[in-house]
Coordinates of C-alpha atoms in Angstrom, one line a residue:
X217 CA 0.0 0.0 0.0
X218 CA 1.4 3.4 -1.3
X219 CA 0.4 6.8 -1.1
X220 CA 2.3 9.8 -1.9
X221 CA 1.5 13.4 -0.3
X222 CA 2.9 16.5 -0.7
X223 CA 4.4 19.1 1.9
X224 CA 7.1 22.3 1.9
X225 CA 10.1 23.5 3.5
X226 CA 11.9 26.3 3.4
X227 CA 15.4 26.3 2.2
X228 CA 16.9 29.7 3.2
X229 CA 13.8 32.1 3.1
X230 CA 12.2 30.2 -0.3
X231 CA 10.3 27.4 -0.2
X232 CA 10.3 24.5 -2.5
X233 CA 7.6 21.1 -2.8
X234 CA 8.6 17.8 -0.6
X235 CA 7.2 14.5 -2.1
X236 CA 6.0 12.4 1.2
X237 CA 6.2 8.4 -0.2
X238 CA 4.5 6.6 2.7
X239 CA 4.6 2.4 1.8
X240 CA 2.7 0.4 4.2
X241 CA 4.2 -3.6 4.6
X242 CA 3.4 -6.7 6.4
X243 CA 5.7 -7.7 9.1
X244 CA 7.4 -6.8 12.0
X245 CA 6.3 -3.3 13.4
X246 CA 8.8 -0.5 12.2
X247 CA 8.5 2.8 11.8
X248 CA 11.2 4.5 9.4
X249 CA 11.4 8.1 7.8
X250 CA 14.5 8.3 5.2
X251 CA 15.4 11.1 2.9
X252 CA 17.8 13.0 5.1
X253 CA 16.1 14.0 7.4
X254 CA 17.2 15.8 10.9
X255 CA 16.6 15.0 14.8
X256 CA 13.3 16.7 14.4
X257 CA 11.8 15.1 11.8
X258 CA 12.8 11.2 13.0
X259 CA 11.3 12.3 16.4
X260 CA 8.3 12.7 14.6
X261 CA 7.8 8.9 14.2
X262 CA 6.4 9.0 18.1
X263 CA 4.3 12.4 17.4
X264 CA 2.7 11.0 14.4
X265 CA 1.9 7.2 16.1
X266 CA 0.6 9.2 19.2
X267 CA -1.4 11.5 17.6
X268 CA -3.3 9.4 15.1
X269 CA -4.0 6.8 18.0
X270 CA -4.9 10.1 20.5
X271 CA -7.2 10.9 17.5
X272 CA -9.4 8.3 17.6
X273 CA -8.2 6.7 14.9
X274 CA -6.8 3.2 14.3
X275 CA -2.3 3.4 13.8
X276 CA -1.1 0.9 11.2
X277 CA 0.7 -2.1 13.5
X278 CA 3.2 -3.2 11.0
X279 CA 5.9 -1.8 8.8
X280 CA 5.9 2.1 7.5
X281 CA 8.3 3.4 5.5
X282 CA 8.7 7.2 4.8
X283 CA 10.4 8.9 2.4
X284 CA 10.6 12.5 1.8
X285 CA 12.1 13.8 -1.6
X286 CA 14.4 15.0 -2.7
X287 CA 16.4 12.9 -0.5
X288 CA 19.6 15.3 -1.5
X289 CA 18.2 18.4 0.8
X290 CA 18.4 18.4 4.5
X291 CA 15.1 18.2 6.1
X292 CA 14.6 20.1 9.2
X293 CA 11.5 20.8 11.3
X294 CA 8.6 19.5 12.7
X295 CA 6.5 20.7 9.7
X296 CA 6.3 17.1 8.2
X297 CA 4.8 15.7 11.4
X298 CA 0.6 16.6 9.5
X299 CA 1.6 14.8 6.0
X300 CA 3.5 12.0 7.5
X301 CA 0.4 11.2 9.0
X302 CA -2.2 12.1 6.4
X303 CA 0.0 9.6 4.2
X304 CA -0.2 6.7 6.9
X305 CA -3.7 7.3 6.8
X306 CA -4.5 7.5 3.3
X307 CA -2.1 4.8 2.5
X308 CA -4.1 2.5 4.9
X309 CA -7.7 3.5 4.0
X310 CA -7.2 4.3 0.2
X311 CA -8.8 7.5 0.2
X312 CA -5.9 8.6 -2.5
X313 CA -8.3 10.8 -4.3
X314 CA -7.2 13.3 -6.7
X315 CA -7.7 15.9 -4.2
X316 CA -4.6 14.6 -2.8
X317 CA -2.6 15.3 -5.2
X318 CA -3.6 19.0 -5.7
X319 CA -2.9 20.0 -1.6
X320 CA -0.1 21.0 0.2
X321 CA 0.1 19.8 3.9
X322 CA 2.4 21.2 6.6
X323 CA 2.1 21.5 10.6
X324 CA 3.3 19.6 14.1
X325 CA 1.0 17.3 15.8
X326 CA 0.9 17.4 19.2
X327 CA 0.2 13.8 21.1
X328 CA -3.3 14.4 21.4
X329 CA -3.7 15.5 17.6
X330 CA -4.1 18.9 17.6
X331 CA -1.7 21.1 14.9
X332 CA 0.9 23.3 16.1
X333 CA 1.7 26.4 14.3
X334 CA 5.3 26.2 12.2
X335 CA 7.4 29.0 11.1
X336 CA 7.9 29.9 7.5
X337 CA 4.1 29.4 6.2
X338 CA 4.5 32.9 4.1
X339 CA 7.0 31.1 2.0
X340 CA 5.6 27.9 2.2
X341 CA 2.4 29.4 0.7
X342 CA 4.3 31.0 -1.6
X343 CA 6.3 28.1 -3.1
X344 CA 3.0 25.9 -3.2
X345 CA 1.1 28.4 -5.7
X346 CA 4.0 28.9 -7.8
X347 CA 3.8 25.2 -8.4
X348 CA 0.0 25.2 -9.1
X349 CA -1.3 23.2 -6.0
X350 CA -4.9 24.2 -5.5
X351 CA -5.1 23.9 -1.6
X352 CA -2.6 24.2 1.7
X353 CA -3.5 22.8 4.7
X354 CA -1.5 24.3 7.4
X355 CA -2.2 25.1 11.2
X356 CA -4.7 27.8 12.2
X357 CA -2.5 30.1 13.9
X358 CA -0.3 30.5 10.2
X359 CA -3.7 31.7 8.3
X360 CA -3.0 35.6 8.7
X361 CA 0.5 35.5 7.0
X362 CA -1.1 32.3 4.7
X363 CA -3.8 34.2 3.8
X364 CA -2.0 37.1 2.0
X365 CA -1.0 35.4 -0.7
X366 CA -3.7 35.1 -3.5
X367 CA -4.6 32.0 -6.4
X368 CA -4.4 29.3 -3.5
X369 CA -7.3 28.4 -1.0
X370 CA -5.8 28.0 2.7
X371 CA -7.6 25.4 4.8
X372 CA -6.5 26.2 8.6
X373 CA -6.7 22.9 10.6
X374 CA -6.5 22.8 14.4
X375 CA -6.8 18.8 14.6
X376 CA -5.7 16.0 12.5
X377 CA -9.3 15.0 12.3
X378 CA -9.6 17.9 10.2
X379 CA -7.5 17.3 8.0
X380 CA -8.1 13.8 7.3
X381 CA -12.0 14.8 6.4
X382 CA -11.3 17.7 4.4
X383 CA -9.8 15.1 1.8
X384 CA -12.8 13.0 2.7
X385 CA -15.0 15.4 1.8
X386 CA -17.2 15.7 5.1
X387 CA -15.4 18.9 6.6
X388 CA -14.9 22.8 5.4
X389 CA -13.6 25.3 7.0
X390 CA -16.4 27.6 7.8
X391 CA -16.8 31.6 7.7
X392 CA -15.4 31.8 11.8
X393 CA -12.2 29.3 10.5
X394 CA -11.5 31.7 8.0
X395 CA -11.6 34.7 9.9
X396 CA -8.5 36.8 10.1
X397 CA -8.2 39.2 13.0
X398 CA -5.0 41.0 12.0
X399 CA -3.0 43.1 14.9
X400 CA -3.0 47.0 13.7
X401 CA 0.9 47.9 13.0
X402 CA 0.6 51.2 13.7
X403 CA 1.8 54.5 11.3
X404 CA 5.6 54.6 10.9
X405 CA 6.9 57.2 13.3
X406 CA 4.2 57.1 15.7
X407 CA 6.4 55.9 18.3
X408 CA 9.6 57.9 17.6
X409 CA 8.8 61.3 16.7
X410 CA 11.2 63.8 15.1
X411 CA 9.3 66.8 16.3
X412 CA 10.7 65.1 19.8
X413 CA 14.4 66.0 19.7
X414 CA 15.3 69.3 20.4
X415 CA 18.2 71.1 18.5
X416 CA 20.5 69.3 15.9
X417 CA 19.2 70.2 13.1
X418 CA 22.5 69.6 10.9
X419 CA 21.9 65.7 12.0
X420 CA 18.0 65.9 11.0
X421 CA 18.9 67.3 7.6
X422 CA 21.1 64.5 7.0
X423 CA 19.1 62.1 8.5
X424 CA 16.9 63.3 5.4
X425 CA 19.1 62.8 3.4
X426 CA 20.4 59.6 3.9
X427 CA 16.8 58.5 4.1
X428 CA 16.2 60.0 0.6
X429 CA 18.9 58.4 -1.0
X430 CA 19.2 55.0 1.2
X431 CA 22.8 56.2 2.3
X432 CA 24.8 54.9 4.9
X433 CA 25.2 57.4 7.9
X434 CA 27.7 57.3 10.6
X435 CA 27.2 59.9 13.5
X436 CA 30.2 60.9 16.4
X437 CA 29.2 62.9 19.1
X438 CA 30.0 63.2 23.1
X439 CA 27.8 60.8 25.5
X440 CA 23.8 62.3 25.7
X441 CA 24.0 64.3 22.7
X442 CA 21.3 62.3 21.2
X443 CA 23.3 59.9 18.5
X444 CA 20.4 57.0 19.4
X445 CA 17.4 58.7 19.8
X446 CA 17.9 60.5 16.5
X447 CA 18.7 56.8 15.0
X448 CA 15.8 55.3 16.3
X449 CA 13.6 57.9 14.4
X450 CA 15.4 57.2 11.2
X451 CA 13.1 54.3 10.3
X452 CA 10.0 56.6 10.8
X453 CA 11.2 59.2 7.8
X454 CA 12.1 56.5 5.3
X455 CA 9.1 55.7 2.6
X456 CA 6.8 53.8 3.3
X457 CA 6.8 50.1 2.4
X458 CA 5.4 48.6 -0.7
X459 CA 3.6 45.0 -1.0
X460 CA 6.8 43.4 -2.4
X461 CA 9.0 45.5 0.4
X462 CA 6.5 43.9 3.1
X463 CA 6.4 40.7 1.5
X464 CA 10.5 39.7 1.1
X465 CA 10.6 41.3 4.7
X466 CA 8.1 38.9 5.8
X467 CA 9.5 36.0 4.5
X468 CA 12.7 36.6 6.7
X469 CA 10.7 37.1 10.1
X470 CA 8.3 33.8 9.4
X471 CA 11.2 31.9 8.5
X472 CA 13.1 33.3 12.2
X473 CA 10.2 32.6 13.3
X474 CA 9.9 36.4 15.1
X475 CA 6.5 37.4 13.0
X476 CA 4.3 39.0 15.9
X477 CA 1.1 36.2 16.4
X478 CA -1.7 36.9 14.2
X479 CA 0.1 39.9 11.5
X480 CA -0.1 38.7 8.1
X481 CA 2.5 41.4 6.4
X482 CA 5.0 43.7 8.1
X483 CA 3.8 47.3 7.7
X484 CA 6.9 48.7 9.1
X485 CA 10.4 49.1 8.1
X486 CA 12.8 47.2 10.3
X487 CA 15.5 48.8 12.9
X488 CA 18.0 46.3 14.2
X489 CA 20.3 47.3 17.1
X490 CA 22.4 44.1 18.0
X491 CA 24.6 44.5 20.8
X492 CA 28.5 45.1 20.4
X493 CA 29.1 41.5 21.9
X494 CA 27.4 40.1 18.8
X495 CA 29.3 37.3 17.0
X496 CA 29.8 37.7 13.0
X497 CA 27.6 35.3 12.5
X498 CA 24.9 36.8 14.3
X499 CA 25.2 39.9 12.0
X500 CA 25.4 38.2 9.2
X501 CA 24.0 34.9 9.8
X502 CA 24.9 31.4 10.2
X503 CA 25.1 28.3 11.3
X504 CA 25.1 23.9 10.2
X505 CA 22.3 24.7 8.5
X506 CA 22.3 29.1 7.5
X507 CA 19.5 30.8 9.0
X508 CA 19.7 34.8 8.5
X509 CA 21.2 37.7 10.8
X510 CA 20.9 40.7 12.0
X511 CA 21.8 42.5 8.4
X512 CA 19.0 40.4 6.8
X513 CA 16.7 41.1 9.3
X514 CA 17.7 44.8 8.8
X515 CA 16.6 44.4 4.7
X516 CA 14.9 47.5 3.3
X517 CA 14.6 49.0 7.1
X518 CA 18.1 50.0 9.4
X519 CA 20.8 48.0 10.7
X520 CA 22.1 50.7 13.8
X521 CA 25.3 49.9 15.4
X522 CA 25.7 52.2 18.5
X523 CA 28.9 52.5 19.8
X524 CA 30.5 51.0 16.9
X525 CA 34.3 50.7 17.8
X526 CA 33.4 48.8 20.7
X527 CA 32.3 45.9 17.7
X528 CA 35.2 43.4 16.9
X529 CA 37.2 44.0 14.2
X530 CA 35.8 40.6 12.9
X531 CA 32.4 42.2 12.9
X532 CA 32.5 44.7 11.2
X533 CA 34.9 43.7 8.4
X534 CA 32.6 41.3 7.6
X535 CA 29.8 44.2 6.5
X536 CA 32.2 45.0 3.6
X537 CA 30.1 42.6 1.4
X538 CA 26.8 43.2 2.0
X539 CA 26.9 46.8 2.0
X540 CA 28.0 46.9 -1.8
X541 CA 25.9 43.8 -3.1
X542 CA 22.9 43.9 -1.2
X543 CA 23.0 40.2 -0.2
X544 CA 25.0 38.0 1.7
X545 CA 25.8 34.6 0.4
X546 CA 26.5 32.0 3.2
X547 CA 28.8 28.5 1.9
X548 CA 28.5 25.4 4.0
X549 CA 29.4 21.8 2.9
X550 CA 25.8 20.6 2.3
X551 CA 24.8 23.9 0.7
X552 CA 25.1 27.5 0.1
X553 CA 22.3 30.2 0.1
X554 CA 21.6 33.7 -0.1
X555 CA 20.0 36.0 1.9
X556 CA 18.7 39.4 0.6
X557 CA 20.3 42.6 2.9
X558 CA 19.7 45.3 1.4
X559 CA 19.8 47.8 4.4
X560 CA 20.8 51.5 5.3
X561 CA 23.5 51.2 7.9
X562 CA 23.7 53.9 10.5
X563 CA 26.0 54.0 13.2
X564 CA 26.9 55.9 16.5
X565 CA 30.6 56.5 17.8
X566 CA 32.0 58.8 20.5
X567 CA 35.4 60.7 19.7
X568 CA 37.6 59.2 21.9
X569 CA 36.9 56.4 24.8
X570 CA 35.9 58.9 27.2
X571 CA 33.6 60.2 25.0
X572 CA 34.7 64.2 25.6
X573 CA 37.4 64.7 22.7
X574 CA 36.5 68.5 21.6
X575 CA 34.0 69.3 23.8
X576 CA 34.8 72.4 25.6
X577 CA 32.5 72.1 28.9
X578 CA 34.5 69.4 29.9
X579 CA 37.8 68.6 29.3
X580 CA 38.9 65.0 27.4
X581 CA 41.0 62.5 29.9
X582 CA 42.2 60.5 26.2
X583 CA 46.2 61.2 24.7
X584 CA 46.1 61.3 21.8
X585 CA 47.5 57.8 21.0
X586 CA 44.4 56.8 23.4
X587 CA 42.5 58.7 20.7
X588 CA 44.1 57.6 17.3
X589 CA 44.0 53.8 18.6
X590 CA 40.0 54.0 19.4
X591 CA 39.1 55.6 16.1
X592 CA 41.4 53.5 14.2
X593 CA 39.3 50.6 15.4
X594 CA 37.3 51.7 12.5
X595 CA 39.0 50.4 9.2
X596 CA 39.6 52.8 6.2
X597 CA 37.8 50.5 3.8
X598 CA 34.3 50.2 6.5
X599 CA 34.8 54.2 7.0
X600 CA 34.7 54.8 3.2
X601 CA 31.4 53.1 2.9
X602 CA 29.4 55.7 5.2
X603 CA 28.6 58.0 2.6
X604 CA 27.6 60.8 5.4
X605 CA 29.7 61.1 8.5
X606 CA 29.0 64.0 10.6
X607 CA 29.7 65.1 14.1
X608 CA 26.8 65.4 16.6
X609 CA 27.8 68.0 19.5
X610 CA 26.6 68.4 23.0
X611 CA 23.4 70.4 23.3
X612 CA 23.5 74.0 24.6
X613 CA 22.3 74.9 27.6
X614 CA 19.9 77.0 26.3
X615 CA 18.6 73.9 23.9
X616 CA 17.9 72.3 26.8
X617 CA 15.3 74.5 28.0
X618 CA 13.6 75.3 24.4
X619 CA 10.5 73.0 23.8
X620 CA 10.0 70.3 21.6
X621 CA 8.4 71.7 18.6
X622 CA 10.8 70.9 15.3
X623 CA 9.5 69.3 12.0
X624 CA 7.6 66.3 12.8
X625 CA 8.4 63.0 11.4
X626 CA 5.4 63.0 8.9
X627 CA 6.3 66.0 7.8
X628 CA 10.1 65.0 6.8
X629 CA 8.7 61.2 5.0
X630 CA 6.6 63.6 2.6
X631 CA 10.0 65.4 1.4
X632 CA 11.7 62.0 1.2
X633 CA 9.1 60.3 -0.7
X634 CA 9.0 62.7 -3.5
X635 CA 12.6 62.5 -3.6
X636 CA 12.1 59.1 -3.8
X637 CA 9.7 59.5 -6.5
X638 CA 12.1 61.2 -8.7
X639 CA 14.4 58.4 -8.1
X640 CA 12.3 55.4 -9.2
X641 CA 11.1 57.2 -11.8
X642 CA 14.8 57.8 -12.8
X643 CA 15.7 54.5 -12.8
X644 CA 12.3 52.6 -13.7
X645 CA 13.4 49.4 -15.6
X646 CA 16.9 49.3 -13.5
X647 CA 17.2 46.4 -10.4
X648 CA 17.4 49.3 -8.2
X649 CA 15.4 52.5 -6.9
X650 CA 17.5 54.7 -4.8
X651 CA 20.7 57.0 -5.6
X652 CA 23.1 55.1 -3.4
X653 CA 22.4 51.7 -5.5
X654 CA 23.8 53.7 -8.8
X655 CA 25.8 51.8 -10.8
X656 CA 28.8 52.9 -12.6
X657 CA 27.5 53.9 -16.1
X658 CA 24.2 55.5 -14.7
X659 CA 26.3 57.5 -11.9
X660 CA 28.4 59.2 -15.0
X661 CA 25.0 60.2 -16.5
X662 CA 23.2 61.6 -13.4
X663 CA 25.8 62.5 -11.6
X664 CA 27.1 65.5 -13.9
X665 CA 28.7 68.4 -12.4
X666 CA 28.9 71.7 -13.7
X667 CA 32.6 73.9 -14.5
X668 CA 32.2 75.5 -10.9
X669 CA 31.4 72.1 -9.1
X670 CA 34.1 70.2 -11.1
X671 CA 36.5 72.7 -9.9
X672 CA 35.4 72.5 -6.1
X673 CA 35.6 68.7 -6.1
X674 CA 38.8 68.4 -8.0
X675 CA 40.2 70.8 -4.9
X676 CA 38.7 68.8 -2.0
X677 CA 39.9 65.5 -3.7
X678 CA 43.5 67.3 -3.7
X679 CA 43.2 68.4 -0.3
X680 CA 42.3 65.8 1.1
X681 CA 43.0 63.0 -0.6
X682 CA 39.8 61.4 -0.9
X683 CA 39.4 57.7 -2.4
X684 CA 37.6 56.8 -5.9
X685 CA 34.5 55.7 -3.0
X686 CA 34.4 59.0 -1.3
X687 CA 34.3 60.7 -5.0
X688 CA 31.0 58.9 -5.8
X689 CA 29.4 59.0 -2.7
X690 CA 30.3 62.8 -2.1
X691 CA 28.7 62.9 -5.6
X692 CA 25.4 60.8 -5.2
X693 CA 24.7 62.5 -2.2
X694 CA 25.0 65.4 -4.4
X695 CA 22.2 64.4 -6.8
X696 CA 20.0 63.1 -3.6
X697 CA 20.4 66.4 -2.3
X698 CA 19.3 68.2 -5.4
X699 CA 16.3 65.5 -5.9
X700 CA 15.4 66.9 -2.0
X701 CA 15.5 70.8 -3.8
X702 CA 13.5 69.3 -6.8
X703 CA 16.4 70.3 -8.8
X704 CA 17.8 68.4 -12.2
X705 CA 21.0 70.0 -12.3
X706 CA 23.7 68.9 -9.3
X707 CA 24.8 72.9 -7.9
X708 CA 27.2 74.0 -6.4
X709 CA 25.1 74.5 -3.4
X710 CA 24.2 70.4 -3.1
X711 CA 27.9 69.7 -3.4
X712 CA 29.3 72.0 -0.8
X713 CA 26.5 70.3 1.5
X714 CA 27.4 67.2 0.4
X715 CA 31.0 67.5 0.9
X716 CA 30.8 68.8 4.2
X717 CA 29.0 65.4 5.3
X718 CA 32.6 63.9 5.1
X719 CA 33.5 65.0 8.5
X720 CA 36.0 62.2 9.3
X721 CA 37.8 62.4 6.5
X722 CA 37.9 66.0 6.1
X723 CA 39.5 66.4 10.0
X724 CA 41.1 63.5 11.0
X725 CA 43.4 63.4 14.4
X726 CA 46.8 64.2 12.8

C-alpha cells in the first residue's frame, strides 16, 4: 500500500515542494522516515503514532516506510509531522483521491492530535502556488501571514481530524475558521517622533538625506547628545513600504520565526540594534544549517550599530560585502544560500573612549594615542562606505530649556518620498530605486557636475586625498540632495553640502 502526499520547507527564506512516499508492509512493526532527514523530523515517528491513535483513529501495526524527496536536501523541522500522517492514513484507507494530489500539507501534531503552528508558512504558501497546488492545509495560527498570498485556497486545521476529512469530503472550513483578525501595526513614526528631539538640526537634515537616497550614515558625538534617539527615528522618515518591500521582509521574520502572532504582512520598516558582543555570525548569519542575521533582518529597514568601535574588528569587516551587493551569500558543505540585505547602515561613535574629545564644557581625559587607537578601530575601507559622517555635539544649555516643537516625522517622510519618487522614476526598468544603488555607467549620467562644481571637487579631492569611493558617494549624495530641492541639475550648493558630510575624512586626528 502506497500513497504519496505533498508538503514544503523552506530552504533559506524560499520554499520548495517535498514528495512524502508513505509504503505500508506486512511484518514486524517498524516505523522508518528516510530522505535526510534531521533530529526533528525522526522524532516525529512518536508524534505521528501518538497522535493518530490520540485521534481516535486506528495506527497501522506493522511496517511504514517514509520517504521524503528530494532525499539530496536536508530536512529540518517538525513541519512534516501533518503529511507523514495524512500519508499513513491514506495509504491504509485508500482515500488517494485526486484531491490529494492537488494539496499541500504542513504542521506539528501534538500527542493528542491537535496542529501546532510552524514558522515559515508565508513562504511555504508562496512556493506551493507557484507550483500550481490548488489547496494548503497548514495550522490555524499560520492563516494571517497564509492568507495574504492570493490564487491558493488556505484550509487552517487545528486537529488531524480535520485534516483527514477535508480530503474526505465531510469537513470545510467555515466563515469563523476563515476569519483573520489581524493586529493593527501602527503609522511609521508614531512611536519615535522627530518633532521630539530638540536642536540638531544639521543631523535631522542629513538624516533626510540619507533616508532619501538609502545612504549609509555614521554619527560621532559626546555621550547624551542624542546619536540613538535621533537613529531610532530614522526608520520613521524612510518611505513607506510597498507589498513586495512587506512581502520579502516577511519572508525573513516567518522563517526566524519572530512574526508577531496573528500579522499577516509587516507594515513597518525594520530597525535592528544588535549589541556590540554580537558574533559575526549573528550579523550576518549562520550556522550547520544558514539561518539569516541581523543584516538580513535589517533588509529595506536599518541595521544601527551604537557605539561602533566597541564591535570586533571581525564584525565589522565582515559588513564590507553586504553593503556593496545587497546580499549575503552564506557556503557550508551541504549547501550555500543567499539571503537578501539590502539595508541603510547607520551608526553611533564617540570621539575618543571617554567620549569628551572637543568638547569644551568638559575637558577629554584620552592622549592622543588613546584617541588615534580608538578611532582606528574603525577600518579605512568600512569608514569609506558611510557615505555621510557627521559630528553630533553636545546640546547647549539654552537647547535644553527650548521645547519640543521641530518638524515632525510625517512631515520630513513627505520630502523624502517625493525624492524618492524622482528616483524610481529615474531608474524605472533598472534592479534598483535609490541614488546610493547607482551603478557605474548610470552614476556618470546623473551624476554630472557643472565647470564651478568640477573645480570644487577636484580641490577637496586634492586636499584631502579622498578615495575613488568617497568621490562617488560625495557625488550621489549630491544628486540626492538636489532631488530633496527638486532640482535636475547637481549645484554648487548640493555639493558643498554634500561635501561637508565627510566630517572624518575632512578632520582626521593628525
Amino acid at each position: 500500500m502506497l500513497a504519496k502526499v505533498t508538503s514544503v520547507a523552506v530552504n533559506g527564506i524560499d520554499g520548495y515542494l517535498v514528495l512524502i512516499e508513505v509504503d505500508l508492509a506486512y511484518g514486524m512493526p517498524h516505523f522508518d522516515i528516510v530522505g535526510l532527514p534531521d533530529a526533528a523530523v525522526k522524532e516525529s515517528r512518536d508524534r505521528v503514532r501518538a497522535a493518530i491513535k490520540n485521534s481516535g483513529l486506528s495506527f497501522y501495526e506493522h511496517r511504514i516506510t517514509v520517504n521524503l524527496a528530494p532525499a539530496s536536501i536536508k530536512k529540518e523541522g517538525s513541519g512534516f509531522d501533518l503529511p507523514i500522517a495524512v500519508g499513513i492514513m491514506a495509504a491504509r484507507d485508500g482515500f488517494a483521491t485526486a484531491k490529494l494530489q492537488e494539496t499541500v500539507f504542513v504542521g506539528e501534531l501534538a500527542l493528542d492530535g491537535g496542529v501546532r503552528p510552524i514558522t515559515g508558512a508565508l513562504p511555504m504558501t508562496l512556493a506551493a502556488r507557484a507550483n500550481r497546488k490548488k489547496y494548503i492545509v497548514l495550522p490555524k495560527e499560520n492563516l494571517p501571514e497564509a492568507s495574504v498570498v492570493t490564487g491558493i485556497t488556505v484550509i487552517p486545521v487545528s486537529h488531524l481530524n480535520q485534516a483527514i476529512d477535508f480530503l474526505q469530503d465531510t469537513w470545510l472550513p467555515g466563515e469563523a475558521e476563515l476569519k483573520v483578525t489581524l493586529i493593527d501595526p501602527g503609522k511609521p513614526g508614531e512611536d519615535f517622533d522627530m518633532g521630539d528631539v530638540r536642536g540638531q538640526e544639521q543631523a535631522k537634515r542629513a538624516l533626510e538625506v540619507a533616508a532619501a537616497g538609502g545612504h549609509n550614515i555614521l554619527m560621532s558625538g559626546p555621550p547624551g547628545s542624542g546619536k540613538t534617539m535621533l537613529a531610532k527615528r530614522l526608520p520613521g522618515i524612510l518611505p513607506t513600504l510597498c507589498e513586495e518591500e512587506a512581502i520579502e521582509i516577511t519572508k525573513i521574520y516567518s522563517v526566524c520565526g519572530l512574526l508577531p502572532a496573528g500579522q499577516s504582512l509587516l507594515k513597518s520598516r525594520p530597525f535592528r540594534s544588535p549589541h556590540h558582543t554580537t558574533s559575526p555570525a549573528g550579523l550576518i548569519g549562520g550556522g550547520r544549517l544558514p539561518r539569516p542575521g541581523e543584516v538580513s533582518l535589517s533588509h529595506h529597514g536599518v541595521l544601527f550599530l551604537d557605539e561602533l568601535p566597541e564591535f570586533s574588528r571581525d564584525v565589522l569587516e565582515v559588513l564590507r560585502q553586504p553593503l556593496e551587493d545587497g546580499k549575503v551569500t552564506i557556503a557550508r558543505a551541504l549547501t550555500s544560500l543567499a539571503f537578501p540585505a539590502r539595508f541603510m547602515l547607520a551608526a553611533a561613535m564617540n570621539p575618543c573612549p571617554c567620549g569628551y574629545y572637543g568638547v569644551a564644557v568638559k575637558p577629554c581625559s584620552c592622549s592622543p594615542n588613546q584617541i588615534k587607537r580608538y578611532q582606528g578601530r574603525i577600518s579605512g575601507p568600512l569608514l569609506d562606505r558611510f557615505d555621510i559622517q557627521i559630528e553630533v555635539p553636545r546640546l547647549g544649555e539654552y537647547e535644553f530649556e527650548e521645547a519640543a516643537g521641530g518638524e515632525s516625522t510625517l512631515t520630513i517622510r513627505q520630502r523624502v518620498e517625493r525624492a524618492r519618487q524622482i528616483q524610481r522614476e529615474r531608474f524605472r526598468g533598472l534592479n534598483y530605486f535609490c541614488n546610493s544603488q547607482m551603478n557605474s555607467k548610470d552614476f556618470q549620467k546623473y551624476c554630472r557636475l557643472d565647470k564651478k562644481s568640477k573645480e570644487l571637487m577636484r580641490q577637496v579631492v586634492q586636499r584631502f586625498s579622498l578615495s575613488a569611493r568617497a568621490y562617488t558617494k560625495i557625488l550621489k549624495l549630491s544628486r540626492t540632495i538636489a532631488d530633496l530641492a527638486d532640482q535636475e541639475q547637481i549645484a554648487e550648493a548640493h555639493l558643498g553640502e554634500a561635501i561637508q558630510y565627510r566630517s572624518l575624512d575632512l578632520y582626521k586626528i593628525g
